[in-house]
Structure formats: C-alpha cells, structure tokens
Amino acid sequence: MNTLGTPDPAVAKSGESSRGPEGAAAGPSVLTLTLNPTVDLAWEVEHLKAVGKNRARVRSVAAGGGGINVARGVVRLRGRATAIHTAGGEAGLRLNRLLNEEGVDHVAVDIEDETREALVLFETERRHSYHIVPPGPRLNAHEGLRCLDALERAAGGHPYVVASGSLPHGLSPDFYALVARRIRKAGSRLILDTSGPALSGALTEGVFLLRCNRTEAASLTGRDVCSLDDARAVNEHLLTTGAAEVAVTTVGALGAVCSTGHGHTELHAPPLPGKPLSDAGAGDGMVAAIAARLTAGDDPVSASTLGVAVAAAAMLTPSTEPFDPEVARSLSPEVRTRFHARP
C-alpha cells in the first residue's frame, strides 16, 4: 500500500501495487486525478433490436474515468502510477474493489453522492460500440477542497500529474485552474485533458501540457479543426496566450500535432493492421503514453509519437478494453513526422 502523506479522515487509501502483469519499471511515478470516475459495464449483443428484448452478454466490469484509465495505461507501458479519485455510495465501494482487484495503486476521496456507472454496448454483427455515460454525482465545496488537499499532499515526488476527465456538478468551471496552482506549488508539472467549461476555465492559469481532440480544440477558437494545419493553428494560439507550454491536438484518423516553443511537429497516424472497432479509450491511452514517456525522460515530441501509436492500437480493441502495448510499440516506428518552425 502506498503512503501518500498524512491522511485526511475522509480519504481512503487502497491498492497494493501499481505493478502490471509484466512488472512496472523502476523510476518516478505518474500521479493522476479523476474527479468524476465511473464503473464501466461493458455488454455485448449480436444485433441491437428496437423492439423486444436484447439478450446481452457481460464482457467486463472495470473501474473507469479519465485519470484512472491513464494510470492503467501507464502501468501497461511498464511505468508506475497512482490514481487519486472520488468515490461515493455503493458504486464507489465497487469502484474501489475493482481497482484493488486489478492492482492499481489508488487513493479514494470519499464523497456523499453516488459514483456513476456507465454502459458500453458492443454490437458484434456491425462491430459498433455505443458509450452511454450519465453526468455523475454533485460535489460540494468541502469535497472539492478535500480533493485539492489530497492531490497536493500526494504530488510531491511526482514530476508529472495528469488531470483527466469531466468535472462533477457542483465544482466551479475554473477548478482545474486551482488544480494547476496546487500542482505548481508542489513542484510538479500538470498534464490536462478535459473539455467544455472545465477546459476554458483552466487556461487562465496555464498548464505544462494540454491535450485536446478536434472538438475540444474547436470550442477554444470557434473554428472547425479538420486538418493538421487547423490543429497547428490552435496550438500556436495556445502557446502564444500562455495557456500551455506544450500543446497536443489530435485530428482523428489523421494523427496529431505536438507544439512546443521550438515549433510544431505533425504526427501522422500509422496505418492500422486491422479494422477499427472503437475509439473509446484512444485519448486516455495517448495521454498515458505521453505521461509515461515524459516521466522516463523523453521530450514531448517523442512522447507524443508513442501516444499516437497507442491511440491507434486502442482503435483495434472493442468497447473500453485496454490497448495492447506490443501492438502500440510495433506501430510507433510507422508514425511519420513533419516539423514546422514557429512564425
């Protein structure tokens, strides 16, 4: 069991190890934050009928949510990770049990409302996934403060902290700006992956690395992001305004652009060795790869190159099943790059 500073009475520690089945590499650990986690129920039907009963088979039940998925991905890439997350009600207890059984090192911050459950339905005949996600619990101001305190206590010794996923109801849109402030105070760097008001609210404080998909990027500029050129323009805006030191914007099957003070690098997605089954988890997998490789000492472009490969590998798995790390490593050399100097 990890010891992460003096515990708050409302913060429960769980988990024995962050070592995956292949064993985790020695070195610094990635810390993740999931304020609105889920218990992911993955079901499978042959054909989804509009009338009558649909007989389903349970594929899996797993802990989910942005930061938890990132922590799992880091471990699959032979890194070390600890996940801080909220947990409330019976679903919260189940979330903790699932993480314990999986061997994910984690710290649960107790809340009053019930943790949400999400459903992923995979239709085998059409090989299509439906991801159904409720909004989740409401956190009060005191619970939000406990999350910040737990994060700041745990951040020491973690060079990178990943905040990923939506904000629960009750927290202000600038909550991730408060997270960024606490992380900076602890001497760590923040990697942020979120959307909507939580995204725009965080950018007033500035983060180390911001990962956006094309929908999130378009919400920041009011312009559609359909090409790598569009993504480069968004990243230039983020760097110029001080919203992020490093900006990574993805453009679906095209790939991504990773931008730093030195310039913009296009990362063209590799050809897939099979039919894509689901994009669920591709973004979390990418962030996991970036965090794992930055923690291991890679530069942002090299880390993002593996991130694009991991996202591609995630497309080959149904529903929310985790990516195959060996497939991701085999795809990484197929990611083509092109550099553009900043104006």
Short mmCIF file of C-alpha atoms in Angstrom, two decimals:
data_model
loop_
_atom_site.label_atom_id
_atom_site.label_comp_id
_atom_site.label_asym_id
_atom_site.label_seq_id
_atom_site.Cartn_x
_atom_site.Cartn_y
_atom_site.Cartn_z
CA MET A 1 0.00 0.00 0.00
CA ASN A 2 1.36 3.40 -0.95
CA THR A 3 1.74 6.02 1.77
CA LEU A 4 0.98 9.46 0.42
CA GLY A 5 1.42 11.86 3.33
CA THR A 6 -0.77 12.37 6.36
CA PRO A 7 -4.26 11.12 5.53
CA ASP A 8 -7.46 13.10 5.72
CA PRO A 9 -10.12 11.15 7.67
CA ALA A 10 -12.30 11.25 4.55
CA VAL A 11 -9.54 9.98 2.24
CA ALA A 12 -9.33 6.19 1.99
CA LYS A 13 -6.14 4.51 0.75
CA SER A 14 -6.47 1.33 -1.26
CA GLY A 15 -4.47 -0.91 -3.55
CA GLU A 16 -1.36 -2.98 -3.04
CA SER A 17 0.74 -2.18 -6.08
CA SER A 18 0.83 -0.34 -9.37
CA ARG A 19 2.76 -3.20 -10.99
CA GLY A 20 1.08 -4.69 -14.03
CA PRO A 21 1.32 -8.29 -15.23
CA GLU A 22 4.67 -7.60 -16.91
CA GLY A 23 6.05 -5.72 -13.92
CA ALA A 24 6.49 -1.98 -13.62
CA ALA A 25 9.77 -0.26 -14.34
CA ALA A 26 11.66 1.46 -11.57
CA GLY A 27 11.63 5.26 -11.53
CA PRO A 28 9.28 8.14 -10.79
CA SER A 29 5.55 7.52 -10.71
CA VAL A 30 2.80 9.36 -12.59
CA LEU A 31 0.03 10.77 -10.40
CA THR A 32 -3.46 11.07 -11.90
CA LEU A 33 -6.65 12.81 -10.80
CA THR A 34 -10.16 11.61 -11.68
CA LEU A 35 -12.89 13.77 -10.17
CA ASN A 36 -15.78 12.03 -11.95
CA PRO A 37 -14.86 8.32 -12.27
CA THR A 38 -17.13 5.52 -13.43
CA VAL A 39 -17.80 1.86 -13.02
CA ASP A 40 -17.77 0.81 -16.68
CA LEU A 41 -20.17 -2.01 -17.57
CA ALA A 42 -19.31 -3.49 -20.98
CA TRP A 43 -22.09 -5.56 -22.59
CA GLU A 44 -22.28 -7.33 -25.92
CA VAL A 45 -25.25 -8.08 -28.19
CA GLU A 46 -25.28 -9.70 -31.62
CA HIS A 47 -27.81 -7.27 -33.11
CA LEU A 48 -29.46 -4.32 -31.36
CA LYS A 49 -33.24 -4.57 -31.87
CA ALA A 50 -35.60 -1.62 -31.47
CA VAL A 51 -38.50 -3.89 -30.38
CA GLY A 52 -38.39 -6.75 -27.89
CA LYS A 53 -35.63 -7.88 -25.55
CA ASN A 54 -31.97 -7.63 -26.43
CA ARG A 55 -30.11 -10.53 -24.84
CA ALA A 56 -26.70 -9.29 -23.75
CA ARG A 57 -23.50 -10.92 -22.54
CA VAL A 58 -21.35 -9.16 -19.95
CA ARG A 59 -17.90 -8.58 -21.45
CA SER A 60 -16.34 -6.86 -18.47
CA VAL A 61 -16.85 -4.66 -15.42
CA ALA A 62 -14.00 -2.26 -14.72
CA ALA A 63 -13.10 0.97 -12.98
CA GLY A 64 -13.05 3.86 -15.45
CA GLY A 65 -12.78 7.60 -15.89
CA GLY A 66 -10.04 9.69 -17.48
CA GLY A 67 -7.30 9.63 -14.84
CA ILE A 68 -7.96 6.01 -13.84
CA ASN A 69 -7.68 4.95 -17.49
CA VAL A 70 -4.47 6.94 -17.80
CA ALA A 71 -2.98 5.28 -14.70
CA ARG A 72 -3.89 1.85 -16.11
CA GLY A 73 -2.27 2.77 -19.43
CA VAL A 74 0.93 3.95 -17.75
CA VAL A 75 1.24 0.60 -15.98
CA ARG A 76 0.58 -1.29 -19.22
CA LEU A 77 3.56 0.61 -20.68
CA ARG A 78 5.68 -0.64 -17.75
CA GLY A 79 5.56 2.62 -15.85
CA ARG A 80 4.34 3.36 -12.34
CA ALA A 81 1.18 5.28 -11.49
CA THR A 82 -1.09 6.25 -8.62
CA ALA A 83 -4.68 7.34 -9.22
CA ILE A 84 -6.49 9.81 -6.95
CA HIS A 85 -10.25 9.68 -7.45
CA THR A 86 -13.56 10.37 -5.78
CA ALA A 87 -15.78 7.52 -4.59
CA GLY A 88 -19.30 7.61 -3.18
CA GLY A 89 -22.09 5.18 -2.31
CA GLU A 90 -22.31 1.53 -3.32
CA ALA A 91 -20.89 2.24 -6.78
CA GLY A 92 -17.92 3.96 -5.13
CA LEU A 93 -17.26 0.91 -2.97
CA ARG A 94 -17.41 -1.25 -6.09
CA LEU A 95 -15.00 1.11 -7.85
CA ASN A 96 -12.50 0.70 -5.01
CA ARG A 97 -12.86 -3.10 -5.07
CA LEU A 98 -12.30 -3.22 -8.81
CA LEU A 99 -9.14 -1.13 -8.54
CA ASN A 100 -7.87 -3.29 -5.68
CA GLU A 101 -8.51 -6.47 -7.65
CA GLU A 102 -6.75 -5.02 -10.68
CA GLY A 103 -3.75 -3.99 -8.60
CA VAL A 104 -3.95 -0.29 -9.42
CA ASP A 105 -2.43 1.89 -6.71
CA HIS A 106 -5.06 4.46 -5.79
CA VAL A 107 -6.34 6.93 -3.22
CA ALA A 108 -10.10 7.38 -2.83
CA VAL A 109 -11.58 10.67 -1.62
CA ASP A 110 -14.98 9.93 -0.09
CA ILE A 111 -18.00 11.92 -1.30
CA GLU A 112 -21.66 11.82 -0.32
CA ASP A 113 -23.27 11.32 -3.74
CA GLU A 114 -23.13 8.07 -5.67
CA THR A 115 -20.31 7.41 -8.13
CA ARG A 116 -21.72 7.00 -11.63
CA GLU A 117 -21.97 3.81 -13.67
CA ALA A 118 -21.52 3.89 -17.45
CA LEU A 119 -22.60 1.37 -20.08
CA VAL A 120 -20.62 0.38 -23.16
CA LEU A 121 -22.68 -1.73 -25.57
CA PHE A 122 -20.84 -3.57 -28.35
CA GLU A 123 -22.92 -4.82 -31.28
CA THR A 124 -20.99 -7.79 -32.71
CA GLU A 125 -22.85 -8.01 -36.03
CA ARG A 126 -21.95 -4.46 -37.07
CA ARG A 127 -18.86 -4.30 -34.80
CA HIS A 128 -20.06 -0.99 -33.43
CA SER A 129 -19.85 0.41 -29.88
CA TYR A 130 -22.28 2.67 -28.00
CA HIS A 131 -20.91 4.50 -24.95
CA ILE A 132 -23.67 5.72 -22.59
CA VAL A 133 -22.45 7.92 -19.76
CA PRO A 134 -24.59 9.70 -17.10
CA PRO A 135 -23.48 13.06 -15.67
CA GLY A 136 -22.42 11.68 -12.29
CA PRO A 137 -22.52 12.99 -8.71
CA ARG A 138 -22.60 16.52 -7.33
CA LEU A 139 -19.68 17.59 -5.15
CA ASN A 140 -19.95 20.30 -2.54
CA ALA A 141 -17.24 22.92 -1.91
CA HIS A 142 -15.81 21.00 1.06
CA GLU A 143 -15.44 17.84 -1.00
CA GLY A 144 -13.71 19.78 -3.76
CA LEU A 145 -11.29 21.23 -1.22
CA ARG A 146 -10.52 17.74 0.13
CA CYS A 147 -9.69 16.62 -3.41
CA LEU A 148 -7.27 19.55 -3.81
CA ASP A 149 -5.65 18.85 -0.43
CA ALA A 150 -5.23 15.13 -1.22
CA LEU A 151 -3.73 15.97 -4.59
CA GLU A 152 -1.25 18.49 -3.20
CA ARG A 153 -0.13 16.07 -0.46
CA ALA A 154 0.40 13.31 -2.99
CA ALA A 155 2.07 15.41 -5.71
CA GLY A 156 5.46 15.69 -4.02
CA GLY A 157 7.91 13.36 -5.74
CA HIS A 158 5.76 13.01 -8.86
CA PRO A 159 7.30 15.05 -11.70
CA TYR A 160 4.08 14.87 -13.74
CA VAL A 161 0.44 14.95 -12.65
CA VAL A 162 -2.38 14.15 -15.07
CA ALA A 163 -5.83 15.66 -14.53
CA SER A 164 -8.22 13.98 -16.94
CA GLY A 165 -11.96 13.79 -17.45
CA SER A 166 -15.03 15.89 -16.80
CA LEU A 167 -15.78 17.95 -13.70
CA PRO A 168 -18.64 16.74 -11.48
CA HIS A 169 -21.59 19.03 -10.89
CA GLY A 170 -21.01 21.45 -8.03
CA LEU A 171 -17.41 22.33 -8.84
CA SER A 172 -16.68 25.68 -10.46
CA PRO A 173 -15.54 25.73 -14.12
CA ASP A 174 -12.15 27.06 -13.01
CA PHE A 175 -11.50 24.08 -10.72
CA TYR A 176 -8.70 22.75 -12.91
CA ALA A 177 -7.05 26.19 -12.65
CA LEU A 178 -7.00 25.61 -8.88
CA VAL A 179 -5.51 22.17 -9.55
CA ALA A 180 -2.81 23.75 -11.73
CA ARG A 181 -1.96 26.21 -8.96
CA ARG A 182 -1.64 23.44 -6.36
CA ILE A 183 0.46 21.28 -8.68
CA ARG A 184 2.83 24.15 -9.42
CA LYS A 185 3.15 24.82 -5.68
CA ALA A 186 4.12 21.17 -5.16
CA GLY A 187 6.84 21.47 -7.80
CA SER A 188 5.16 19.18 -10.36
CA ARG A 189 4.01 19.72 -13.95
CA LEU A 190 0.36 19.37 -14.94
CA ILE A 191 -0.89 17.47 -18.00
CA LEU A 192 -4.55 18.34 -18.62
CA ASP A 193 -7.13 16.52 -20.73
CA THR A 194 -10.69 17.80 -20.31
CA SER A 195 -13.47 19.53 -22.23
CA GLY A 196 -16.20 22.16 -22.13
CA PRO A 197 -16.21 24.92 -19.49
CA ALA A 198 -13.64 22.96 -17.44
CA LEU A 199 -11.17 23.32 -20.31
CA SER A 200 -11.62 27.04 -20.92
CA GLY A 201 -11.69 27.66 -17.15
CA ALA A 202 -8.29 26.01 -16.69
CA LEU A 203 -6.45 28.00 -19.31
CA THR A 204 -6.37 31.21 -17.29
CA GLU A 205 -3.79 29.58 -15.01
CA GLY A 206 -1.72 27.85 -17.68
CA VAL A 207 -0.59 24.22 -17.67
CA PHE A 208 2.51 22.38 -18.78
CA LEU A 209 0.85 20.21 -21.44
CA LEU A 210 -2.67 20.38 -22.83
CA ARG A 211 -4.16 17.56 -24.89
CA CYS A 212 -7.24 18.40 -26.99
CA ASN A 213 -9.20 16.47 -29.55
CA ARG A 214 -10.56 18.34 -32.56
CA THR A 215 -13.94 19.02 -30.95
CA GLU A 216 -12.34 20.47 -27.82
CA ALA A 217 -9.88 22.50 -29.89
CA ALA A 218 -12.71 23.95 -31.99
CA SER A 219 -14.50 25.04 -28.82
CA LEU A 220 -11.48 27.15 -27.85
CA THR A 221 -11.18 29.04 -31.14
CA GLY A 222 -14.68 28.88 -32.63
CA ARG A 223 -13.25 27.35 -35.82
CA ASP A 224 -13.59 23.77 -37.06
CA VAL A 225 -10.47 21.62 -36.77
CA CYS A 226 -10.47 19.31 -39.79
CA SER A 227 -6.79 19.12 -40.74
CA LEU A 228 -3.33 19.08 -39.22
CA ASP A 229 -2.94 22.68 -40.41
CA ASP A 230 -6.01 23.59 -38.34
CA ALA A 231 -4.53 21.81 -35.33
CA ARG A 232 -1.26 23.69 -35.75
CA ALA A 233 -3.14 27.00 -35.72
CA VAL A 234 -4.93 26.03 -32.49
CA ASN A 235 -1.65 25.02 -30.86
CA GLU A 236 0.01 28.28 -31.87
CA HIS A 237 -2.86 30.14 -30.21
CA LEU A 238 -2.46 28.12 -27.01
CA LEU A 239 1.30 28.71 -26.87
CA THR A 240 1.04 32.41 -27.67
CA THR A 241 -1.59 33.07 -25.00
CA GLY A 242 0.38 31.15 -22.35
CA ALA A 243 -2.39 28.58 -21.89
CA ALA A 244 0.15 25.75 -22.20
CA GLU A 245 3.89 25.22 -22.62
CA VAL A 246 3.20 22.19 -24.81
CA ALA A 247 0.02 21.71 -26.88
CA VAL A 248 -1.07 18.40 -28.42
CA THR A 249 -4.16 18.48 -30.64
CA THR A 250 -5.48 15.32 -32.27
CA VAL A 251 -7.37 15.18 -35.56
CA GLY A 252 -8.99 11.75 -35.58
CA ALA A 253 -7.52 9.24 -38.01
CA LEU A 254 -5.12 11.86 -39.42
CA GLY A 255 -2.98 11.93 -36.28
CA ALA A 256 -1.94 14.89 -34.14
CA VAL A 257 0.22 17.99 -33.88
CA CYS A 258 2.61 18.42 -30.94
CA SER A 259 3.74 22.02 -30.45
CA THR A 260 6.45 23.44 -28.20
CA GLY A 261 8.40 26.68 -28.08
CA HIS A 262 10.69 25.22 -30.77
CA GLY A 263 7.93 24.58 -33.31
CA HIS A 264 5.09 22.35 -34.47
CA THR A 265 5.53 18.66 -35.30
CA GLU A 266 2.90 16.85 -37.33
CA LEU A 267 2.46 13.24 -36.22
CA HIS A 268 0.75 11.27 -38.97
CA ALA A 269 -1.20 8.28 -37.65
CA PRO A 270 0.15 4.88 -38.72
CA PRO A 271 -1.87 2.55 -40.96
CA LEU A 272 -3.92 0.17 -38.84
CA PRO A 273 -3.20 -3.56 -39.18
CA GLY A 274 -6.90 -4.34 -38.72
CA LYS A 275 -10.39 -2.87 -38.77
CA PRO A 276 -11.03 -0.13 -36.18
CA LEU A 277 -13.56 -1.27 -33.57
CA SER A 278 -13.93 1.65 -31.16
CA ASP A 279 -12.33 5.00 -30.39
CA ALA A 280 -13.24 4.72 -26.68
CA GLY A 281 -10.04 4.97 -24.67
CA ALA A 282 -7.87 6.24 -27.52
CA GLY A 283 -7.43 9.68 -25.95
CA ASP A 284 -6.73 8.29 -22.48
CA GLY A 285 -4.22 5.85 -23.97
CA MET A 286 -2.45 8.68 -25.74
CA VAL A 287 -2.20 10.73 -22.55
CA ALA A 288 -0.92 7.66 -20.67
CA ALA A 289 1.87 7.21 -23.20
CA ILE A 290 2.81 10.89 -23.09
CA ALA A 291 2.89 10.93 -19.28
CA ALA A 292 4.83 7.66 -19.05
CA ARG A 293 7.50 8.74 -21.53
CA LEU A 294 7.85 12.28 -20.15
CA THR A 295 8.37 10.77 -16.70
CA ALA A 296 11.01 8.45 -18.17
CA GLY A 297 12.85 11.49 -19.58
CA ASP A 298 11.64 11.69 -23.20
CA ASP A 299 10.99 15.01 -24.91
CA PRO A 300 7.34 15.96 -25.67
CA VAL A 301 7.54 15.12 -29.38
CA SER A 302 8.97 11.64 -28.78
CA ALA A 303 6.41 11.04 -26.03
CA SER A 304 3.58 12.18 -28.31
CA THR A 305 4.81 9.91 -31.10
CA LEU A 306 4.24 6.89 -28.88
CA GLY A 307 0.96 8.50 -27.84
CA VAL A 308 -0.29 8.48 -31.45
CA ALA A 309 0.73 4.82 -31.77
CA VAL A 310 -1.09 3.90 -28.54
CA ALA A 311 -4.22 5.74 -29.71
CA ALA A 312 -4.09 3.74 -32.95
CA ALA A 313 -3.68 0.48 -31.02
CA ALA A 314 -6.68 1.40 -28.85
CA MET A 315 -8.81 1.66 -32.01
CA LEU A 316 -8.27 -2.07 -32.57
CA THR A 317 -9.94 -3.12 -29.29
CA PRO A 318 -13.73 -3.23 -28.77
CA SER A 319 -15.59 -1.03 -26.28
CA THR A 320 -13.29 0.24 -23.49
CA GLU A 321 -10.87 -2.70 -23.46
CA PRO A 322 -7.27 -1.53 -22.93
CA PHE A 323 -4.79 -1.27 -25.78
CA ASP A 324 -2.19 -3.93 -26.50
CA PRO A 325 1.19 -2.39 -25.58
CA GLU A 326 3.10 -4.63 -28.02
CA VAL A 327 0.86 -3.53 -30.89
CA ALA A 328 1.42 0.08 -29.86
CA ARG A 329 5.20 -0.36 -29.83
CA SER A 330 5.11 -2.02 -33.26
CA LEU A 331 3.11 0.92 -34.67
CA SER A 332 5.33 3.64 -33.19
CA PRO A 333 8.01 3.48 -35.95
CA GLU A 334 5.19 3.87 -38.52
CA VAL A 335 4.23 7.33 -37.19
CA ARG A 336 5.56 9.80 -39.79
CA THR A 337 6.63 13.26 -38.58
CA ARG A 338 6.99 16.66 -40.20
CA PHE A 339 8.37 19.74 -38.46
CA HIS A 340 7.23 23.35 -38.93
CA ALA A 341 9.11 26.24 -37.32
CA ARG A 342 7.02 28.72 -35.39
CA PRO A 343 6.44 32.09 -37.08
#
